[in-house]
mmCIF file of C-alpha atoms in Angstrom:
data_model
loop_
_atom_site.group_PDB
_atom_site.id
_atom_site.type_symbol
_atom_site.label_atom_id
_atom_site.label_comp_id
_atom_site.label_asym_id
_atom_site.label_seq_id
_atom_site.Cartn_x
_atom_site.Cartn_y
_atom_site.Cartn_z
ATOM 1 C CA MET B 89 0.333 3.863 -33.677
ATOM 2 C CA PHE B 90 2.373 0.637 -33.500
ATOM 3 C CA ASN B 91 5.179 2.301 -31.534
ATOM 4 C CA TYR B 92 2.649 3.853 -29.152
ATOM 5 C CA THR B 93 0.991 0.473 -28.582
ATOM 6 C CA VAL B 94 4.317 -1.196 -27.847
ATOM 7 C CA ARG B 95 5.273 1.581 -25.407
ATOM 8 C CA ARG B 96 1.935 1.310 -23.612
ATOM 9 C CA LEU B 97 2.314 -2.448 -23.314
ATOM 10 C CA LEU B 98 5.798 -2.005 -21.849
ATOM 11 C CA ILE B 99 4.486 0.579 -19.379
ATOM 12 C CA THR B 100 1.792 -1.833 -18.217
ATOM 13 C CA LEU B 101 4.407 -4.376 -17.111
ATOM 14 C CA PRO B 102 5.579 -2.488 -13.983
ATOM 15 C CA VAL B 103 1.969 -1.520 -13.268
ATOM 16 C CA LEU B 104 0.954 -5.175 -13.458
ATOM 17 C CA LEU B 105 3.890 -6.111 -11.235
ATOM 18 C CA GLY B 106 2.825 -3.556 -8.629
ATOM 19 C CA VAL B 107 -0.780 -4.748 -8.719
ATOM 20 C CA THR B 108 0.197 -8.388 -8.222
ATOM 21 C CA PHE B 109 2.511 -7.453 -5.328
ATOM 22 C CA LEU B 110 -0.199 -5.472 -3.525
ATOM 23 C CA ASN B 111 -2.727 -8.254 -4.114
ATOM 24 C CA PHE B 112 -0.278 -10.815 -2.759
ATOM 25 C CA ILE B 113 0.334 -8.776 0.411
ATOM 26 C CA ILE B 114 -3.389 -8.190 1.030
ATOM 27 C CA ILE B 115 -4.321 -11.840 0.429
ATOM 28 C CA TYR B 116 -1.618 -13.287 2.653
ATOM 29 C CA LEU B 117 -2.205 -10.771 5.480
ATOM 30 C CA ALA B 118 -5.924 -11.551 5.597
ATOM 31 C CA PRO B 119 -7.007 -13.344 8.803
ATOM 32 C CA GLY B 120 -7.332 -17.117 8.691
ATOM 33 C CA ASP B 121 -5.045 -20.029 7.949
ATOM 34 C CA PRO B 122 -5.755 -22.337 4.987
ATOM 35 C CA VAL B 123 -4.147 -25.271 6.818
ATOM 36 C CA ASP B 124 -6.715 -24.968 9.646
ATOM 37 C CA LEU B 125 -9.542 -25.116 7.093
ATOM 38 C CA TYR B 126 -8.321 -28.234 5.294
ATOM 39 C CA ALA B 127 -6.766 -30.187 8.169
ATOM 40 C CA ASN B 128 -8.666 -32.780 10.163
ATOM 41 C CA PRO B 129 -9.463 -31.533 13.706
ATOM 42 C CA ASP B 130 -7.534 -34.480 15.124
ATOM 43 C CA VAL B 131 -4.344 -33.610 13.248
ATOM 44 C CA SER B 132 -1.458 -32.688 15.526
ATOM 45 C CA GLU B 133 0.246 -29.314 15.496
ATOM 46 C CA ALA B 134 3.405 -30.940 14.108
ATOM 47 C CA ASP B 135 1.449 -32.231 11.124
ATOM 48 C CA LYS B 136 0.035 -28.756 10.532
ATOM 49 C CA ILE B 137 3.526 -27.261 10.594
ATOM 50 C CA ALA B 138 4.678 -29.909 8.092
ATOM 51 C CA ARG B 139 1.695 -29.119 5.880
ATOM 52 C CA ARG B 140 2.479 -25.396 5.979
ATOM 53 C CA GLU B 141 6.060 -26.189 5.073
ATOM 54 C CA ALA B 142 4.917 -28.304 2.118
ATOM 55 C CA LEU B 143 2.708 -25.452 0.880
ATOM 56 C CA GLY B 144 5.531 -22.940 1.308
ATOM 57 C CA LEU B 145 3.571 -20.885 3.856
ATOM 58 C CA ASN B 146 6.452 -20.820 6.351
ATOM 59 C CA ASP B 147 8.709 -18.878 3.972
ATOM 60 C CA PRO B 148 9.090 -15.097 4.389
ATOM 61 C CA LEU B 149 6.363 -13.166 2.584
ATOM 62 C CA LEU B 150 8.699 -11.621 -0.027
ATOM 63 C CA LEU B 151 10.229 -15.003 -0.793
ATOM 64 C CA GLN B 152 6.753 -16.492 -1.304
ATOM 65 C CA TYR B 153 5.906 -13.668 -3.694
ATOM 66 C CA PHE B 154 9.048 -14.044 -5.789
ATOM 67 C CA LYS B 155 8.513 -17.804 -5.952
ATOM 68 C CA TRP B 156 4.987 -17.195 -7.220
ATOM 69 C CA LEU B 157 6.257 -14.563 -9.674
ATOM 70 C CA GLY B 158 8.892 -16.941 -11.037
ATOM 71 C CA ARG B 159 6.320 -19.678 -11.599
ATOM 72 C CA MET B 160 3.880 -17.197 -13.136
ATOM 73 C CA LEU B 161 6.454 -16.056 -15.704
ATOM 74 C CA THR B 162 6.695 -19.665 -16.880
ATOM 75 C CA GLY B 163 2.893 -19.972 -17.145
ATOM 76 C CA ASP B 164 2.489 -21.893 -13.879
ATOM 77 C CA LEU B 165 -0.058 -20.260 -11.544
ATOM 78 C CA GLY B 166 0.318 -22.968 -8.938
ATOM 79 C CA HIS B 167 -2.160 -25.500 -7.573
ATOM 80 C CA SER B 168 -5.307 -24.834 -5.601
ATOM 81 C CA PHE B 169 -5.114 -25.463 -1.859
ATOM 82 C CA SER B 170 -8.666 -26.827 -1.804
ATOM 83 C CA SER B 171 -9.035 -28.904 -4.984
ATOM 84 C CA PHE B 172 -5.304 -29.455 -5.773
ATOM 85 C CA GLN B 173 -6.085 -28.675 -9.434
ATOM 86 C CA PRO B 174 -3.830 -26.366 -11.475
ATOM 87 C CA VAL B 175 -5.107 -22.813 -11.055
ATOM 88 C CA SER B 176 -4.703 -22.151 -14.783
ATOM 89 C CA HIS B 177 -7.097 -25.017 -15.553
ATOM 90 C CA MET B 178 -9.623 -23.776 -13.002
ATOM 91 C CA ILE B 179 -9.568 -20.297 -14.534
ATOM 92 C CA ALA B 180 -9.778 -21.656 -18.089
ATOM 93 C CA GLU B 181 -12.879 -23.668 -17.157
ATOM 94 C CA ARG B 182 -14.628 -20.604 -15.694
ATOM 95 C CA LEU B 183 -13.386 -17.754 -17.877
ATOM 96 C CA GLY B 184 -15.658 -18.501 -20.829
ATOM 97 C CA ALA B 185 -18.797 -18.350 -18.674
ATOM 98 C CA THR B 186 -17.788 -14.973 -17.221
ATOM 99 C CA LEU B 187 -16.917 -13.526 -20.630
ATOM 100 C CA LEU B 188 -20.307 -14.680 -21.930
ATOM 101 C CA LEU B 189 -22.074 -12.998 -19.007
ATOM 102 C CA MET B 190 -20.054 -9.776 -19.287
ATOM 103 C CA GLY B 191 -20.530 -9.618 -23.067
ATOM 104 C CA ALA B 192 -24.294 -10.099 -22.748
ATOM 105 C CA ALA B 193 -24.463 -7.509 -19.955
ATOM 106 C CA LEU B 194 -22.564 -4.951 -22.060
ATOM 107 C CA PHE B 195 -24.790 -5.652 -25.060
ATOM 108 C CA ILE B 196 -27.957 -5.119 -22.997
ATOM 109 C CA ALA B 197 -26.525 -2.033 -21.287
ATOM 110 C CA TYR B 198 -25.498 -0.273 -24.495
ATOM 111 C CA LEU B 199 -28.634 -1.365 -26.340
ATOM 112 C CA ILE B 200 -30.631 0.476 -23.677
ATOM 113 C CA ALA B 201 -28.290 3.344 -22.801
ATOM 114 C CA ILE B 202 -27.154 4.723 -26.161
ATOM 115 C CA PRO B 203 -30.588 5.133 -27.838
ATOM 116 C CA LEU B 204 -32.163 6.455 -24.608
ATOM 117 C CA GLY B 205 -29.249 8.841 -24.023
ATOM 118 C CA ILE B 206 -29.568 10.255 -27.541
ATOM 119 C CA LEU B 207 -33.363 10.588 -27.307
ATOM 120 C CA SER B 208 -33.054 12.172 -23.869
ATOM 121 C CA ALA B 209 -30.657 14.786 -25.259
ATOM 122 C CA VAL B 210 -32.708 15.443 -28.399
ATOM 123 C CA LYS B 211 -35.912 15.762 -26.338
ATOM 124 C CA GLN B 212 -34.304 17.708 -23.490
ATOM 125 C CA TYR B 213 -36.690 18.647 -20.646
ATOM 126 C CA SER B 214 -39.491 16.588 -22.167
ATOM 127 C CA TRP B 215 -41.376 13.826 -20.318
ATOM 128 C CA LEU B 216 -39.161 11.286 -22.089
ATOM 129 C CA ASP B 217 -36.061 13.034 -20.751
ATOM 130 C CA TYR B 218 -37.401 13.018 -17.187
ATOM 131 C CA VAL B 219 -38.439 9.357 -17.349
ATOM 132 C CA ALA B 220 -35.096 8.259 -18.851
ATOM 133 C CA SER B 221 -33.106 10.318 -16.341
ATOM 134 C CA THR B 222 -35.081 8.872 -13.424
ATOM 135 C CA GLY B 223 -34.531 5.357 -14.776
ATOM 136 C CA SER B 224 -30.788 5.963 -15.134
ATOM 137 C CA PHE B 225 -30.508 7.175 -11.519
ATOM 138 C CA LEU B 226 -32.390 4.102 -10.308
ATOM 139 C CA GLY B 227 -30.151 1.850 -12.397
ATOM 140 C CA VAL B 228 -27.021 3.305 -10.843
ATOM 141 C CA SER B 229 -28.427 3.409 -7.304
ATOM 142 C CA VAL B 230 -29.978 -0.053 -6.916
ATOM 143 C CA PRO B 231 -27.343 -2.601 -5.767
ATOM 144 C CA ASN B 232 -26.810 -5.709 -7.879
ATOM 145 C CA PHE B 233 -27.725 -8.094 -5.079
ATOM 146 C CA PHE B 234 -31.043 -6.315 -4.443
ATOM 147 C CA LEU B 235 -31.931 -6.101 -8.136
ATOM 148 C CA GLY B 236 -30.918 -9.735 -8.649
ATOM 149 C CA LEU B 237 -33.187 -10.949 -5.854
ATOM 150 C CA GLY B 238 -35.967 -8.745 -7.227
ATOM 151 C CA VAL B 239 -35.867 -10.133 -10.768
ATOM 152 C CA ILE B 240 -35.628 -13.685 -9.400
ATOM 153 C CA TYR B 241 -38.805 -13.103 -7.393
ATOM 154 C CA ILE B 242 -40.690 -11.443 -10.266
ATOM 155 C CA PHE B 243 -39.647 -13.479 -13.302
ATOM 156 C CA GLY B 244 -38.675 -16.746 -11.626
ATOM 157 C CA VAL B 245 -40.984 -17.195 -8.646
ATOM 158 C CA THR B 246 -44.083 -15.104 -9.418
ATOM 159 C CA LEU B 247 -44.299 -15.370 -13.211
ATOM 160 C CA GLY B 248 -42.221 -18.527 -13.619
ATOM 161 C CA VAL B 249 -41.085 -17.563 -17.106
ATOM 162 C CA LEU B 250 -37.308 -17.669 -16.598
ATOM 163 C CA PRO B 251 -34.928 -19.946 -14.640
ATOM 164 C CA THR B 252 -33.527 -18.484 -11.436
ATOM 165 C CA GLY B 253 -30.047 -20.003 -11.328
ATOM 166 C CA GLY B 254 -27.358 -22.077 -12.977
ATOM 167 C CA MET B 255 -26.242 -22.110 -16.591
ATOM 168 C CA ASN B 256 -28.361 -25.039 -17.783
ATOM 169 C CA THR B 257 -31.402 -27.002 -16.664
ATOM 170 C CA ILE B 258 -30.409 -30.005 -14.565
ATOM 171 C CA GLY B 259 -31.214 -33.316 -16.249
ATOM 172 C CA GLN B 260 -31.744 -31.708 -19.653
ATOM 173 C CA GLU B 261 -29.452 -31.853 -22.646
ATOM 174 C CA THR B 262 -27.422 -28.666 -22.959
ATOM 175 C CA ASP B 263 -28.345 -26.407 -25.876
ATOM 176 C CA TRP B 264 -27.870 -22.737 -26.693
ATOM 177 C CA LEU B 265 -31.553 -21.843 -26.165
ATOM 178 C CA ASP B 266 -31.530 -23.222 -22.622
ATOM 179 C CA THR B 267 -28.284 -21.346 -21.860
ATOM 180 C CA LEU B 268 -29.807 -18.153 -23.272
ATOM 181 C CA LYS B 269 -32.807 -18.456 -20.939
ATOM 182 C CA HIS B 270 -30.484 -18.848 -17.953
ATOM 183 C CA LEU B 271 -28.381 -15.896 -19.162
ATOM 184 C CA ILE B 272 -31.165 -13.298 -19.379
ATOM 185 C CA LEU B 273 -31.664 -12.507 -15.684
ATOM 186 C CA PRO B 274 -27.983 -12.333 -14.613
ATOM 187 C CA ALA B 275 -27.046 -10.306 -17.716
ATOM 188 C CA LEU B 276 -29.948 -7.919 -17.120
ATOM 189 C CA THR B 277 -28.945 -7.530 -13.472
ATOM 190 C CA LEU B 278 -25.280 -6.913 -14.279
ATOM 191 C CA GLY B 279 -26.012 -4.611 -17.214
ATOM 192 C CA THR B 280 -28.534 -2.350 -15.460
ATOM 193 C CA SER B 281 -26.009 -0.329 -13.454
ATOM 194 C CA ILE B 282 -23.776 -0.001 -16.532
ATOM 195 C CA ALA B 283 -26.742 1.199 -18.592
ATOM 196 C CA GLY B 284 -27.691 3.821 -16.017
ATOM 197 C CA GLY B 285 -24.263 5.411 -15.914
ATOM 198 C CA MET B 286 -23.701 5.165 -19.665
ATOM 199 C CA MET B 287 -27.042 6.818 -20.451
ATOM 200 C CA ARG B 288 -26.123 9.863 -18.386
ATOM 201 C CA TYR B 289 -22.780 10.218 -20.166
ATOM 202 C CA VAL B 290 -24.336 9.771 -23.620
ATOM 203 C CA ARG B 291 -26.932 12.425 -22.850
ATOM 204 C CA SER B 292 -24.331 14.856 -21.507
ATOM 205 C CA SER B 293 -21.944 14.255 -24.416
ATOM 206 C CA VAL B 294 -24.627 14.686 -27.080
ATOM 207 C CA LEU B 295 -25.934 17.865 -25.434
ATOM 208 C CA GLU B 296 -22.422 19.326 -25.425
ATOM 209 C CA VAL B 297 -22.018 18.637 -29.152
ATOM 210 C CA PHE B 298 -25.494 20.019 -29.883
ATOM 211 C CA ASN B 299 -24.298 23.488 -28.904
ATOM 212 C CA GLN B 300 -21.442 23.546 -31.457
ATOM 213 C CA ASP B 301 -21.561 25.971 -34.382
ATOM 214 C CA TYR B 302 -20.973 23.336 -37.076
ATOM 215 C CA LEU B 303 -24.295 21.662 -36.215
ATOM 216 C CA ARG B 304 -26.127 24.948 -36.627
ATOM 217 C CA THR B 305 -24.395 25.287 -39.992
ATOM 218 C CA ALA B 306 -25.455 21.770 -40.988
ATOM 219 C CA ARG B 307 -29.075 22.534 -40.117
ATOM 220 C CA ALA B 308 -28.882 25.857 -41.951
ATOM 221 C CA LYS B 309 -27.790 23.962 -45.071
ATOM 222 C CA GLY B 310 -31.043 22.030 -44.930
ATOM 223 C CA LEU B 311 -29.763 18.649 -43.724
ATOM 224 C CA PRO B 312 -32.473 16.477 -42.142
ATOM 225 C CA GLU B 313 -32.304 16.238 -38.349
ATOM 226 C CA TRP B 314 -31.673 12.481 -38.397
ATOM 227 C CA LYS B 315 -28.657 13.028 -40.648
ATOM 228 C CA VAL B 316 -27.339 15.816 -38.410
ATOM 229 C CA ILE B 317 -27.549 13.468 -35.411
ATOM 230 C CA ASN B 318 -26.192 10.299 -37.031
ATOM 231 C CA LYS B 319 -23.439 11.768 -39.185
ATOM 232 C CA HIS B 320 -22.211 14.779 -37.222
ATOM 233 C CA THR B 321 -23.368 14.541 -33.617
ATOM 234 C CA LEU B 322 -22.688 10.937 -32.673
ATOM 235 C CA LYS B 323 -19.184 10.673 -34.089
ATOM 236 C CA ASN B 324 -18.058 13.797 -32.263
ATOM 237 C CA ALA B 325 -19.703 12.662 -29.039
ATOM 238 C CA LEU B 326 -17.960 9.284 -29.036
ATOM 239 C CA ILE B 327 -14.744 10.180 -27.203
ATOM 240 C CA PRO B 328 -16.312 10.611 -23.737
ATOM 241 C CA ILE B 329 -18.431 7.516 -24.391
ATOM 242 C CA ILE B 330 -15.335 5.456 -25.250
ATOM 243 C CA THR B 331 -13.689 6.627 -22.018
ATOM 244 C CA ILE B 332 -16.632 5.366 -19.981
ATOM 245 C CA ALA B 333 -16.769 2.138 -22.004
ATOM 246 C CA GLY B 334 -13.160 1.440 -20.992
ATOM 247 C CA MET B 335 -14.058 2.099 -17.356
ATOM 248 C CA ASP B 336 -17.040 -0.262 -17.521
ATOM 249 C CA ILE B 337 -14.805 -3.356 -17.615
ATOM 250 C CA PRO B 338 -13.625 -3.038 -13.981
ATOM 251 C CA LEU B 339 -17.246 -2.423 -12.934
ATOM 252 C CA LEU B 340 -18.323 -5.564 -14.768
ATOM 253 C CA ILE B 341 -15.600 -7.636 -13.129
ATOM 254 C CA GLY B 342 -16.615 -6.440 -9.667
ATOM 255 C CA GLY B 343 -20.326 -6.811 -10.388
ATOM 256 C CA ALA B 344 -19.837 -10.320 -11.762
ATOM 257 C CA VAL B 345 -18.676 -11.519 -8.329
ATOM 258 C CA VAL B 346 -22.032 -10.622 -6.755
ATOM 259 C CA THR B 347 -24.207 -11.498 -9.749
ATOM 260 C CA GLU B 348 -22.667 -14.915 -10.365
ATOM 261 C CA THR B 349 -23.069 -15.791 -6.702
ATOM 262 C CA ILE B 350 -26.764 -14.854 -6.653
ATOM 263 C CA PHE B 351 -27.581 -16.724 -9.865
ATOM 264 C CA GLN B 352 -25.171 -19.629 -9.308
ATOM 265 C CA TRP B 353 -23.455 -18.800 -12.594
ATOM 266 C CA SER B 354 -20.343 -20.970 -12.832
ATOM 267 C CA GLY B 355 -17.849 -18.268 -13.722
ATOM 268 C CA MET B 356 -14.890 -16.399 -12.302
ATOM 269 C CA GLY B 357 -17.020 -14.427 -9.845
ATOM 270 C CA GLN B 358 -18.350 -17.548 -8.175
ATOM 271 C CA LEU B 359 -14.831 -19.007 -8.134
ATOM 272 C CA THR B 360 -13.612 -15.814 -6.419
ATOM 273 C CA ILE B 361 -16.113 -16.162 -3.568
ATOM 274 C CA GLN B 362 -15.280 -19.846 -3.143
ATOM 275 C CA SER B 363 -11.547 -19.074 -3.078
ATOM 276 C CA ILE B 364 -11.982 -16.306 -0.489
ATOM 277 C CA LEU B 365 -14.027 -18.535 1.812
ATOM 278 C CA SER B 366 -11.495 -21.363 1.528
ATOM 279 C CA ARG B 367 -8.386 -19.098 1.848
ATOM 280 C CA ASP B 368 -7.204 -20.485 -1.490
ATOM 281 C CA TYR B 369 -4.254 -18.130 -2.027
ATOM 282 C CA PRO B 370 -3.000 -19.475 -5.393
ATOM 283 C CA ALA B 371 -6.505 -19.349 -6.904
ATOM 284 C CA LEU B 372 -7.043 -15.779 -5.667
ATOM 285 C CA MET B 373 -3.715 -14.659 -7.109
ATOM 286 C CA GLY B 374 -4.549 -16.219 -10.469
ATOM 287 C CA ILE B 375 -7.984 -14.569 -10.532
ATOM 288 C CA ASN B 376 -6.539 -11.171 -9.608
ATOM 289 C CA LEU B 377 -3.872 -11.529 -12.299
ATOM 290 C CA VAL B 378 -6.489 -12.179 -14.991
ATOM 291 C CA ALA B 379 -8.621 -9.264 -13.737
ATOM 292 C CA ALA B 380 -5.635 -6.882 -13.718
ATOM 293 C CA ILE B 381 -4.603 -7.837 -17.256
ATOM 294 C CA THR B 382 -8.188 -7.377 -18.459
ATOM 295 C CA VAL B 383 -8.449 -3.897 -16.944
ATOM 296 C CA LEU B 384 -5.083 -2.768 -18.332
ATOM 297 C CA LEU B 385 -5.946 -4.028 -21.816
ATOM 298 C CA SER B 386 -9.365 -2.332 -21.711
ATOM 299 C CA ASN B 387 -7.671 0.985 -20.893
ATOM 300 C CA LEU B 388 -5.266 0.493 -23.805
ATOM 301 C CA TRP B 389 -8.219 -0.300 -26.089
ATOM 302 C CA ALA B 390 -9.944 2.930 -25.055
ATOM 303 C CA ASP B 391 -6.817 4.989 -25.824
ATOM 304 C CA LEU B 392 -6.407 3.407 -29.247
ATOM 305 C CA MET B 393 -10.073 3.939 -30.091
ATOM 306 C CA TYR B 394 -9.663 7.701 -29.577
ATOM 307 C CA ALA B 395 -7.529 7.954 -32.705
ATOM 308 C CA PHE B 396 -9.966 5.800 -34.652
ATOM 309 C CA VAL B 397 -12.997 8.027 -33.982
ATOM 310 C CA ASP B 398 -11.116 11.344 -34.006
ATOM 311 C CA PRO B 399 -8.463 11.760 -36.752
ATOM 312 C CA ARG B 400 -7.146 14.858 -34.963
ATOM 313 C CA ILE B 401 -5.618 12.610 -32.302
ATOM 314 C CA LYS B 402 -2.208 11.329 -33.361
ATOM 315 C CA TYR B 403 0.012 8.894 -31.479
ATOM 316 C CA ASN B 404 3.633 9.506 -32.429
#
């Protein structure tokens, strides 16, 4: 297992290098010039050229990339074009908020999806199955921005029971209960699409295991149905579920960009939108680097979990 993990980590290095290179090309070829955004309208063209030279934007594209790569290998992600702060500090300030939101969204999604998926499979073709399946399709189909605006209108505007934006109430001392109230709506919005997809996979995986001969044998031995489901069914249905769980991380990262913007959640998603609008190349590269590392590590976690839930899988 250790050797396999080391090999996988070594394989991810060229993948990560390729991802950063493609991101760099796409970001720098996007229309717009950061110097035009930050410069005073009265600034002369010579001053703009000097500013571009100071930022290194006049260098050939490959040279700019290798300069960024060299700094990145030393832990320096550069300085923001807009705020002039170190990009690493900007990301560190926002990363905790995004991890909190993603963790809460995953918790809500799996708390809903796994029990409903199991019940839907156990009660196949019942009214519960039809209701749960319809709910899962709606969860996958409704866009985050539409659902976010909907829950803001219902719970924030109409009922007035939950705050509609931010991480804390302005003018009030920060405490965990206030943060929790602000977290509910964005986490519910972000977790709904994850829950819808996960429920379908749980249902399908459990139904596939239900048709195996060893479950019929377990029932024939007189084991209670709850024990057949908990001890034999779920463990053998976990591998497809783990695969989808590893794929949920990229979905969460993408969904966080929209959700954090709607709810004014001060995390990486909101920073991404701000960096795109301001053509802040160093900030965008730092954000993409963190996202790429997170996705690669989540895929490695999923592979390692296979061997944990299924002893038949061996990594030599």
